[in-house]
XYZ file of C-alpha atoms in Angstrom:
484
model
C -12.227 -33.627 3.172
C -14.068 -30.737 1.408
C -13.956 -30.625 -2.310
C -12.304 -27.082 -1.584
C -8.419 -27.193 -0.793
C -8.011 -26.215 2.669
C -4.691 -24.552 1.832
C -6.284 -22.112 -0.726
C -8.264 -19.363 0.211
C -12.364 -19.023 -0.738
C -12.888 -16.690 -4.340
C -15.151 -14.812 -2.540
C -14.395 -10.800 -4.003
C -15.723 -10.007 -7.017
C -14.279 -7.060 -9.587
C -15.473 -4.209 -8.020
C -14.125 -5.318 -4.656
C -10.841 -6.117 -6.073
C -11.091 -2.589 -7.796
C -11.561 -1.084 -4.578
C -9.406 -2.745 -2.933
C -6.523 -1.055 -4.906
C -8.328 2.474 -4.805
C -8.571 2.227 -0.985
C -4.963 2.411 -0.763
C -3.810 4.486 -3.538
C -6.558 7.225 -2.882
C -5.850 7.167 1.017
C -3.615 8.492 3.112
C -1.267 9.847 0.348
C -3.971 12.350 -0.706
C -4.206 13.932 2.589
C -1.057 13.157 4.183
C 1.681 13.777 1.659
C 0.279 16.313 -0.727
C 1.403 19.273 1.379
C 5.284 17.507 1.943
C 5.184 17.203 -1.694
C 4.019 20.809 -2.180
C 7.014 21.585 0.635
C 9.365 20.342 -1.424
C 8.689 20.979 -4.966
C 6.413 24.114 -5.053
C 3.332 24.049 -7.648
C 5.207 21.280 -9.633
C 3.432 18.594 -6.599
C 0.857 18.569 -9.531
C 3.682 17.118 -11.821
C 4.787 14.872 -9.264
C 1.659 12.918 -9.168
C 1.142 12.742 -12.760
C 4.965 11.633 -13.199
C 4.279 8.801 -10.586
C 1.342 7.916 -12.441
C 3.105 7.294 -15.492
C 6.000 5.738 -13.957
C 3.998 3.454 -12.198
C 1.720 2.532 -14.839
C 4.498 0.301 -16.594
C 4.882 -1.912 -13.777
C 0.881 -1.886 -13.612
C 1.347 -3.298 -17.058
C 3.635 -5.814 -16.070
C 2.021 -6.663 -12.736
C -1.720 -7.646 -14.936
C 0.448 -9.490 -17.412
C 1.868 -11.772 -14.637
C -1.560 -11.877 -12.678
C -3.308 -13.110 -15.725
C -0.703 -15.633 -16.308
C 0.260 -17.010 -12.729
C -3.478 -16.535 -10.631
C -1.853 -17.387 -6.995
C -1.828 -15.202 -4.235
C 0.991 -13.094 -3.184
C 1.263 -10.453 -5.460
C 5.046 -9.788 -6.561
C 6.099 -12.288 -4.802
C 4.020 -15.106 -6.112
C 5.031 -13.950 -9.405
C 9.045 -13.996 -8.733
C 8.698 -16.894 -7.203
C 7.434 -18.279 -10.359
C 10.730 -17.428 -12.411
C 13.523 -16.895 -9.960
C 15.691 -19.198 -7.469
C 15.190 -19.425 -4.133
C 16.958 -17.138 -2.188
C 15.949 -13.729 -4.810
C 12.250 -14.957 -4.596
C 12.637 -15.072 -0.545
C 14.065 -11.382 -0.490
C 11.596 -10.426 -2.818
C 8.851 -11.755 -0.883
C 10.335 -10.304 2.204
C 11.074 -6.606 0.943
C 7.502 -6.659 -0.728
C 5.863 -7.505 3.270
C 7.816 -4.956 5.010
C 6.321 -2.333 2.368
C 3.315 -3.529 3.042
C 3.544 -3.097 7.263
C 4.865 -0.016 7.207
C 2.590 1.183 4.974
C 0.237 0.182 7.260
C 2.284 1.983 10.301
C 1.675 5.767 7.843
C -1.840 4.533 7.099
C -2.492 4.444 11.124
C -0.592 7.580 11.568
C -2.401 9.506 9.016
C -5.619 8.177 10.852
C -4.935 9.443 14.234
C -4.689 13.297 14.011
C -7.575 13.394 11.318
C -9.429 11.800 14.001
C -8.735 14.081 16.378
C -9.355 17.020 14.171
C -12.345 15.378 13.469
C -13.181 15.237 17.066
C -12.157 18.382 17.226
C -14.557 20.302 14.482
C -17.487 19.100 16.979
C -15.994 20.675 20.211
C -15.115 16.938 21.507
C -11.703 17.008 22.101
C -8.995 20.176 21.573
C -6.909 20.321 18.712
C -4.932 17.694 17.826
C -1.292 18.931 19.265
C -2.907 19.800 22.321
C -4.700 16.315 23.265
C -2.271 14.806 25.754
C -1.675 10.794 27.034
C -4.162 8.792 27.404
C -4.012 5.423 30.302
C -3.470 2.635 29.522
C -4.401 0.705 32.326
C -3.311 -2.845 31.301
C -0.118 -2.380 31.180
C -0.133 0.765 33.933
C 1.051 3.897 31.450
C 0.384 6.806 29.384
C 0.564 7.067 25.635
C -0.204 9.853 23.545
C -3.322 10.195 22.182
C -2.751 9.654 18.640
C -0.254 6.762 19.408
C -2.664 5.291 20.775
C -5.608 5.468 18.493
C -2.915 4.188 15.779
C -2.418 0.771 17.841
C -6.354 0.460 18.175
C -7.197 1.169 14.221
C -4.703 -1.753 13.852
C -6.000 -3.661 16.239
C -9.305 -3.622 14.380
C -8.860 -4.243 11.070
C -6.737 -6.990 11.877
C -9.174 -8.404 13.988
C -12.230 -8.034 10.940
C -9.315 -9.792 8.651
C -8.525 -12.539 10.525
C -12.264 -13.833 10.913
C -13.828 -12.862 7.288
C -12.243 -11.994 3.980
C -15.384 -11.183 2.817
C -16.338 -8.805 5.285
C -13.319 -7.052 4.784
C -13.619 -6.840 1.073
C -17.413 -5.064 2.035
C -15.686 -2.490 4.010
C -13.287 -1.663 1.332
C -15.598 -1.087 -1.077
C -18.108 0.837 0.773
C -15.378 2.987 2.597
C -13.449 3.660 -0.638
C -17.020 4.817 -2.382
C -17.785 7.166 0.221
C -14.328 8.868 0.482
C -13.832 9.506 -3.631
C -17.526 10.955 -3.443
C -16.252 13.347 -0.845
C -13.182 14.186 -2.780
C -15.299 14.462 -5.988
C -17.456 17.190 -4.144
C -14.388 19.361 -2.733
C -13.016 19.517 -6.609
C -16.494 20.891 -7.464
C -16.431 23.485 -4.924
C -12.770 24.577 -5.550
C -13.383 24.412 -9.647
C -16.038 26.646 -8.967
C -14.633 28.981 -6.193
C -13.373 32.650 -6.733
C -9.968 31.856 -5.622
C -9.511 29.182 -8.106
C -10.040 31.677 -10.641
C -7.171 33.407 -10.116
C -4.988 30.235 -9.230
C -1.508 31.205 -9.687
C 0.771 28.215 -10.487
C 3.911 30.214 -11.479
C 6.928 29.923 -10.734
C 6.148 26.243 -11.546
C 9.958 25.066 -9.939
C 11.473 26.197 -6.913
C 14.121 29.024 -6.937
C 16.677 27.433 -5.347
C 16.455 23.191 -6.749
C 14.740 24.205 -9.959
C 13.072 21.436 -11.553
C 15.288 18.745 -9.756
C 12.959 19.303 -6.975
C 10.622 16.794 -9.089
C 12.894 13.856 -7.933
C 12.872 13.378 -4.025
C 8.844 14.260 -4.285
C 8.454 11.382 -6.523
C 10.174 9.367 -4.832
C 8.330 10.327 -1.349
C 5.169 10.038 -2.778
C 5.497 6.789 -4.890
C 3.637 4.900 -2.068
C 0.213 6.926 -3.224
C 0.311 4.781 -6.296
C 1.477 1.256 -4.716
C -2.317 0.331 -4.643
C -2.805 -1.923 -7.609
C -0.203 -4.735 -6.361
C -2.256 -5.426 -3.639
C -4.964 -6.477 -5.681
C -2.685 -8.929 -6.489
C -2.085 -10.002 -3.381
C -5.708 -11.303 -2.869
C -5.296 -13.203 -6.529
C -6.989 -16.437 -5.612
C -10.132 -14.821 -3.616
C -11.048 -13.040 -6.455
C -13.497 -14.529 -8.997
C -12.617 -15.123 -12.511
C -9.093 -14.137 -11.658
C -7.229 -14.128 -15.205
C -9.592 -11.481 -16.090
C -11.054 -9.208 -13.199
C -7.258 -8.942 -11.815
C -5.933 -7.093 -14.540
C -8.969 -4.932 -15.413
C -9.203 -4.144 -11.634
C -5.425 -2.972 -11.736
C -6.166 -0.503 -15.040
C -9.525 0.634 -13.665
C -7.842 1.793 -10.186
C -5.016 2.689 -11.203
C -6.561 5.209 -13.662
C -8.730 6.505 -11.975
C -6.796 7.324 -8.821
C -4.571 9.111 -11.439
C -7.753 11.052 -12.271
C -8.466 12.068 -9.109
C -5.146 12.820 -7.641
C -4.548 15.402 -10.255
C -7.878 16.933 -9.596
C -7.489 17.173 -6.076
C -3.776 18.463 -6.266
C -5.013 20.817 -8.802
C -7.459 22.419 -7.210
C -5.424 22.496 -3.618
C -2.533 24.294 -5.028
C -4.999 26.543 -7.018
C -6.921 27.778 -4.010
C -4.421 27.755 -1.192
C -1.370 28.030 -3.226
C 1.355 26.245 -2.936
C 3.424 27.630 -0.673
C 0.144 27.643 1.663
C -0.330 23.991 1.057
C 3.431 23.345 2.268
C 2.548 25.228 5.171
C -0.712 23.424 6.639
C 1.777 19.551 5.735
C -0.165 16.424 6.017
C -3.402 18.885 6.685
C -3.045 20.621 3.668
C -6.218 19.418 1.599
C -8.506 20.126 4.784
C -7.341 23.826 5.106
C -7.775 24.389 1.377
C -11.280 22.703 1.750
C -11.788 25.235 4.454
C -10.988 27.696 2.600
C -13.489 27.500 -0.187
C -16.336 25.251 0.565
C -19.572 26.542 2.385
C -19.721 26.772 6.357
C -22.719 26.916 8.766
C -23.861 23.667 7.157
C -26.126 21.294 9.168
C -24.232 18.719 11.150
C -21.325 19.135 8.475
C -20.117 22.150 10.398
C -17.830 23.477 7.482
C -15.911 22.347 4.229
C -12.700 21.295 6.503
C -15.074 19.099 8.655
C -16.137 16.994 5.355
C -12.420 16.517 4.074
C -11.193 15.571 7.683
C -14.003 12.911 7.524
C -12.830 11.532 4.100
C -9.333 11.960 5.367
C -10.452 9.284 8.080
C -12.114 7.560 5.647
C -9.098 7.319 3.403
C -6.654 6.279 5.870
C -9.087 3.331 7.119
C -9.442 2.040 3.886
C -5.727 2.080 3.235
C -5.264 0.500 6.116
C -7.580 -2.249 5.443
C -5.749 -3.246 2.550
C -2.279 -3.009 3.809
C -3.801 -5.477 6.191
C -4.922 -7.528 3.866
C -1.850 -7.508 1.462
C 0.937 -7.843 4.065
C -0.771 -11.069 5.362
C -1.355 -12.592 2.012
C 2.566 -12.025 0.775
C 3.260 -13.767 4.447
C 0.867 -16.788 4.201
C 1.967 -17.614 0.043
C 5.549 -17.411 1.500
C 4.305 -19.932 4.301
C 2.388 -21.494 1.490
C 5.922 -22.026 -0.500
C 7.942 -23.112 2.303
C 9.965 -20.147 2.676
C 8.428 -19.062 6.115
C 7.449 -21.117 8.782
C 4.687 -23.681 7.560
C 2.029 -21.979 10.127
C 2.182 -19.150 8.083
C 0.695 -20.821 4.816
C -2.081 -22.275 7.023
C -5.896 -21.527 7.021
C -7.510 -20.834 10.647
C -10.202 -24.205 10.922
C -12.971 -21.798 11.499
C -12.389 -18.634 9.386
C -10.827 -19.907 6.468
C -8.458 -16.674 6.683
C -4.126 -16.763 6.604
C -4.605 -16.131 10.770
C -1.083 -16.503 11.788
C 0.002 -14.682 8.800
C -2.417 -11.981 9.958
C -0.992 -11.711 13.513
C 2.271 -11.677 12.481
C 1.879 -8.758 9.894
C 0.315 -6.942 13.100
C 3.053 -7.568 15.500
C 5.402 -5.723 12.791
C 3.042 -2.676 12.070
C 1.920 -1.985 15.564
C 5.754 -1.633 16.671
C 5.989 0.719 13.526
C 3.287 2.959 14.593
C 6.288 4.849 17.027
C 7.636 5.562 13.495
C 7.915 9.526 12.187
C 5.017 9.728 9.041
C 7.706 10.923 6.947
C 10.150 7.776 8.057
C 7.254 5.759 7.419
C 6.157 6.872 3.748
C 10.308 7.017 2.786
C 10.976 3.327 3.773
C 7.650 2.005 2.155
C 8.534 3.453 -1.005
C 11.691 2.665 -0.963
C 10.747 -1.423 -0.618
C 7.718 -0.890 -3.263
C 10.341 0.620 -6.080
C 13.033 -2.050 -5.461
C 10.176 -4.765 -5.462
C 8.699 -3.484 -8.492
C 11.964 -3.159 -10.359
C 12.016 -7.417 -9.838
C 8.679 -7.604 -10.865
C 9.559 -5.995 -14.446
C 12.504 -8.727 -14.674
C 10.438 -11.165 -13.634
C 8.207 -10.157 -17.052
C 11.249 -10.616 -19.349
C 12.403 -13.301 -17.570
C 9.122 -15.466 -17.995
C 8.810 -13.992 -21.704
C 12.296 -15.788 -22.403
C 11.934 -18.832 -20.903
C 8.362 -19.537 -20.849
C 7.049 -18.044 -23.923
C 4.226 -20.000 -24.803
C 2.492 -20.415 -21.466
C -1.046 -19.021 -21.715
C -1.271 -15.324 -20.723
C -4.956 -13.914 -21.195
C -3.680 -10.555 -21.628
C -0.366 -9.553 -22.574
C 1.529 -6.177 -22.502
C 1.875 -4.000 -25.952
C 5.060 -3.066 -27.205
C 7.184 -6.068 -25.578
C 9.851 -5.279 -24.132
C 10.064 -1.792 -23.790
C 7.292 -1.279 -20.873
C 9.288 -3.414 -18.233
C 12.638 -2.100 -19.753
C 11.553 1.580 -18.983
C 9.583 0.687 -15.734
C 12.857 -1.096 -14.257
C 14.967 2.030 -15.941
C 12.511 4.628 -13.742
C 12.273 2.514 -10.662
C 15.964 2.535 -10.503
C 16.125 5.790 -11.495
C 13.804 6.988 -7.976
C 15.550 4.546 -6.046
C 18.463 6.104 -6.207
C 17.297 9.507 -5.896
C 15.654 8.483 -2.763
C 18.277 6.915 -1.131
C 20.310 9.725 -1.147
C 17.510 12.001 -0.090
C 17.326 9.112 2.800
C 21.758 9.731 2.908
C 20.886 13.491 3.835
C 17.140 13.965 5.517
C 16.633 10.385 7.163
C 19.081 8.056 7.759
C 17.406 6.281 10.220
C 14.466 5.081 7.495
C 17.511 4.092 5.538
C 19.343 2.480 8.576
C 15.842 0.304 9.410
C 15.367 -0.586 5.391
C 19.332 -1.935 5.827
C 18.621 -3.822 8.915
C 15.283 -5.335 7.398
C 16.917 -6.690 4.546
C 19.677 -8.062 6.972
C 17.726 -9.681 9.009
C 15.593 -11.366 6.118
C 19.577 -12.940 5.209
C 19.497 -14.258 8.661
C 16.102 -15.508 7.986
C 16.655 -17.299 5.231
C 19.963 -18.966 6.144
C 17.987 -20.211 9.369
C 15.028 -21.287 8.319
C 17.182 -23.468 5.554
C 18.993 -24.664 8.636
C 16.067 -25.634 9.784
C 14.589 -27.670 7.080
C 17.289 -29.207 6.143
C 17.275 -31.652 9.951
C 15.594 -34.697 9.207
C 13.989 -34.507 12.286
C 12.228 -31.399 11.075
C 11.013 -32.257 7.835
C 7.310 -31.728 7.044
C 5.505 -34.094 5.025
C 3.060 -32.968 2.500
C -0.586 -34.250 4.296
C 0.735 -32.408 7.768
C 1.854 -29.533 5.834
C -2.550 -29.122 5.006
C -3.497 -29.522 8.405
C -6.035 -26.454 9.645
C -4.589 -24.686 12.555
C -5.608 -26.067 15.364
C -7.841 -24.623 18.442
C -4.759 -23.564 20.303
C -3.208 -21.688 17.716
């Protein structure tokens, strides 16, 4: 047997890939995708929206590079509750924390396909995106719609890079996530420096008739744009120097996607306006980019054509990640007993979570049928009752653990986890009865999920507890084998 443990993955990413691995996903489809429902529902004050998020969110960041300098296993959330609570709240935890993840990756696809098309579109290729028609399918003898089923296939290839090389799919991150915040860096330029930013008009900042309560359900809609920074600790133990890079990757992203968001928001509502940006929805960024940038440009085509390519850029990378974090909160639970061993395996060949992989898939390429705004309410709703445990789990540790080495800690103990399990709650609520009145059926689905994790549980206890069934320790290391 190698020197290297078989059931622990290779530190392969160093900090800037863990850095962009939590970019990729907070600057990616949320950028392009929800920017306009946010401007939809709160007017000019989307710009607050973000910047609220961002400071909501950066207490839990807090708490999550506390507990990722003290516990380095991968996981994310989970590894960390599993650390300090019992069984069954560590399971749920675990379980609400992969959902997010999958259906996350379900909005990541769907933002992909009709930026595609556009894309496609801007060169004469195809014709606009609602009026490209099925596609064949002739495996299984039927039509799909176009963007359906361009969703299924930008699954269907980053889980395929994932499951044979971590590595590889730490490269892509990085250089995918470079190219789209240089391409969002040079539509702020343009729009800081147009005309009709001059005479941006960002009153009145509230909606007449919700006022500034408006703030609320576009928080809460557009929390997923900041999830990003968990998932770099998802990848914990593939990252080198772990106690150190993890939590410096989580303040570097998560600061400067901050940075950017605001810019780009800015500059969208101050060119197209806001009621404009509500208008052109999850294409709102590329019509203010047409707006303002130059056009008759070589190959570029226009200003709209270079955000719809970052806009596929973004929702790749996102993607990507997604990928990687939903399979690496399956395989630690696999890893910890509490989903079938298989799932805490390594593949002999790739050293990667395979079945964990697959698995994740299965569940996002049956959410792909999803609506994008069912799919961006039910994400956020798992990420802000999963990060409301991962503050407890802070104080929790603090309490009964509190000389156990932690590299960095957290100023002002306790009132960062106190306020970031206050405001969690707080948008929780508020989106569940947004969810009550616009879409029960993301809030029906959530209810189900968590149901059927109950079932889960109780089973796979069921199961464990037959003699017949028990797993010693030296099978429990055993590679996957050739037919798996």
């Amino acid at each position: 047997m190698s020197s290297h443990d078989e059931r622990s993955p290779q530190a392969e990413l160093g900090l800037l890939d863990a850095t962009m691995i939590g970019m990729g996903a907070m600057i990616g489809a949320g950028i392009f995708v929800l920017t306009g429902l946010a401007a939809e529902i709160a007017g000019p004050a989307a710009l607050l929206v973000f910047v609220l998020n961002g400071v909501v969110t950066a207490f839990t960041g807090l708490s999550y590079a506390e507990l990722a300098s003290a516990i380095p296993k991968s996981g994310g959330g989970y590894a960390f509750v599993r650390e300090v609570f019992d069984d069954f709240q560590s399971f749920l935890m675990g379980w609400m924390l992969w959902f997010a993840y999958m259906i996350a990756g379900a909005l990541y696809a769907l933002g992909f396909a009709p930026n595609f098309l556009e894309l496609l579109h801007v060169y004469g290729v195809v014709a606009p995106p609602d009026q490209v028609g099925a596609v064949a399918l002739p495996v299984v003898d039927a039509a799909v719609p176009a963007g359906l089923a361009l969703a299924f296939a930008a699954v269907a290839l980053f889980v395929a890079v994932n499951a044979v090389s971590t590595a590889a799919s730490g490269s892509i991150e990085t250089i995918f996530t470079a190219t789209k915040v240089t391409i969002l860096l040079v539509f702020v330029a343009f729009g800081a420096v147009s005309p009709m930013f001059s005479t941006a008009e960002f009153q009145p900042l509230f909606p007449a008739e919700s006022g500034a309560f408006a703030i609320l359900p576009a928080m809460g809609l557009t929390f997923i744009a900041f999830e990003g920074y968990d998932l770099i600790t998802t990848v914990t133990e593939e990252v080198k120097n772990p106690r150190e890079n993890i939590p410096k990757a989580i303040f570097v992203s998560l600061g400067a996607t901050v940075l950017v968001y605001v810019a780009v928001v800015t500059v969208a509502i101050g060119t197209l306006g806001a009621q404009g940006l509500a208008e052109a929805g999850e294409a709102g960024i590329a019509r203010a980019a047409t707006e303002f940038m130059p056009t008759g440009l070589p190959v570029i085509k226009n200003g709209g054509a270079v955000i719809v390519f970052g806009a596929v850029f973004s929702t790749l990378t996102a993607l990507n990640a997604v990928v990687i974090a939903s399979s690496r909160v399956a395989f630690s639970m696999g890893r910890e007993g509490q989903l079938l061993p298989t799932f805490g395996q390594l593949h002999h060949r790739f050293g990667t979570p395979f079945v964990a992989i697959v698995a994740s898939a299965v569940v996002m390429l049956g959410s792909v049928v999803l609506p994008t705004k069912s799919a961006g309410n039910m994400s956020s709703l798992f990420f802000l009752l999963s990060f409301v445990v991962v503050n407890g789990a802070v104080i929790k540790l603090r309490r009964e653990r509190p000389d156990m080495n932690r590299p960095y800690e957290l100023p002002y103990y306790p009132i960062p986890p106190l306020l970031g399990i206050l405001l969690n709650l707080v948008l929780t609520a508020v989106l569940v009865v947004y969810l009550v009145r616009t879409d029960p059926v993301a809030l029906v689905l959530s209810v189900g999920w968590i149901l059927l994790g109950v079932v889960a549980y109780y089973g796979l206890a069921a199961v464990r507890s037959e003699p017949s069934t028990e797993i010693k320790p030296s099978d429990e290391a055993e590679l996957i084998t050739e037919d798996d």
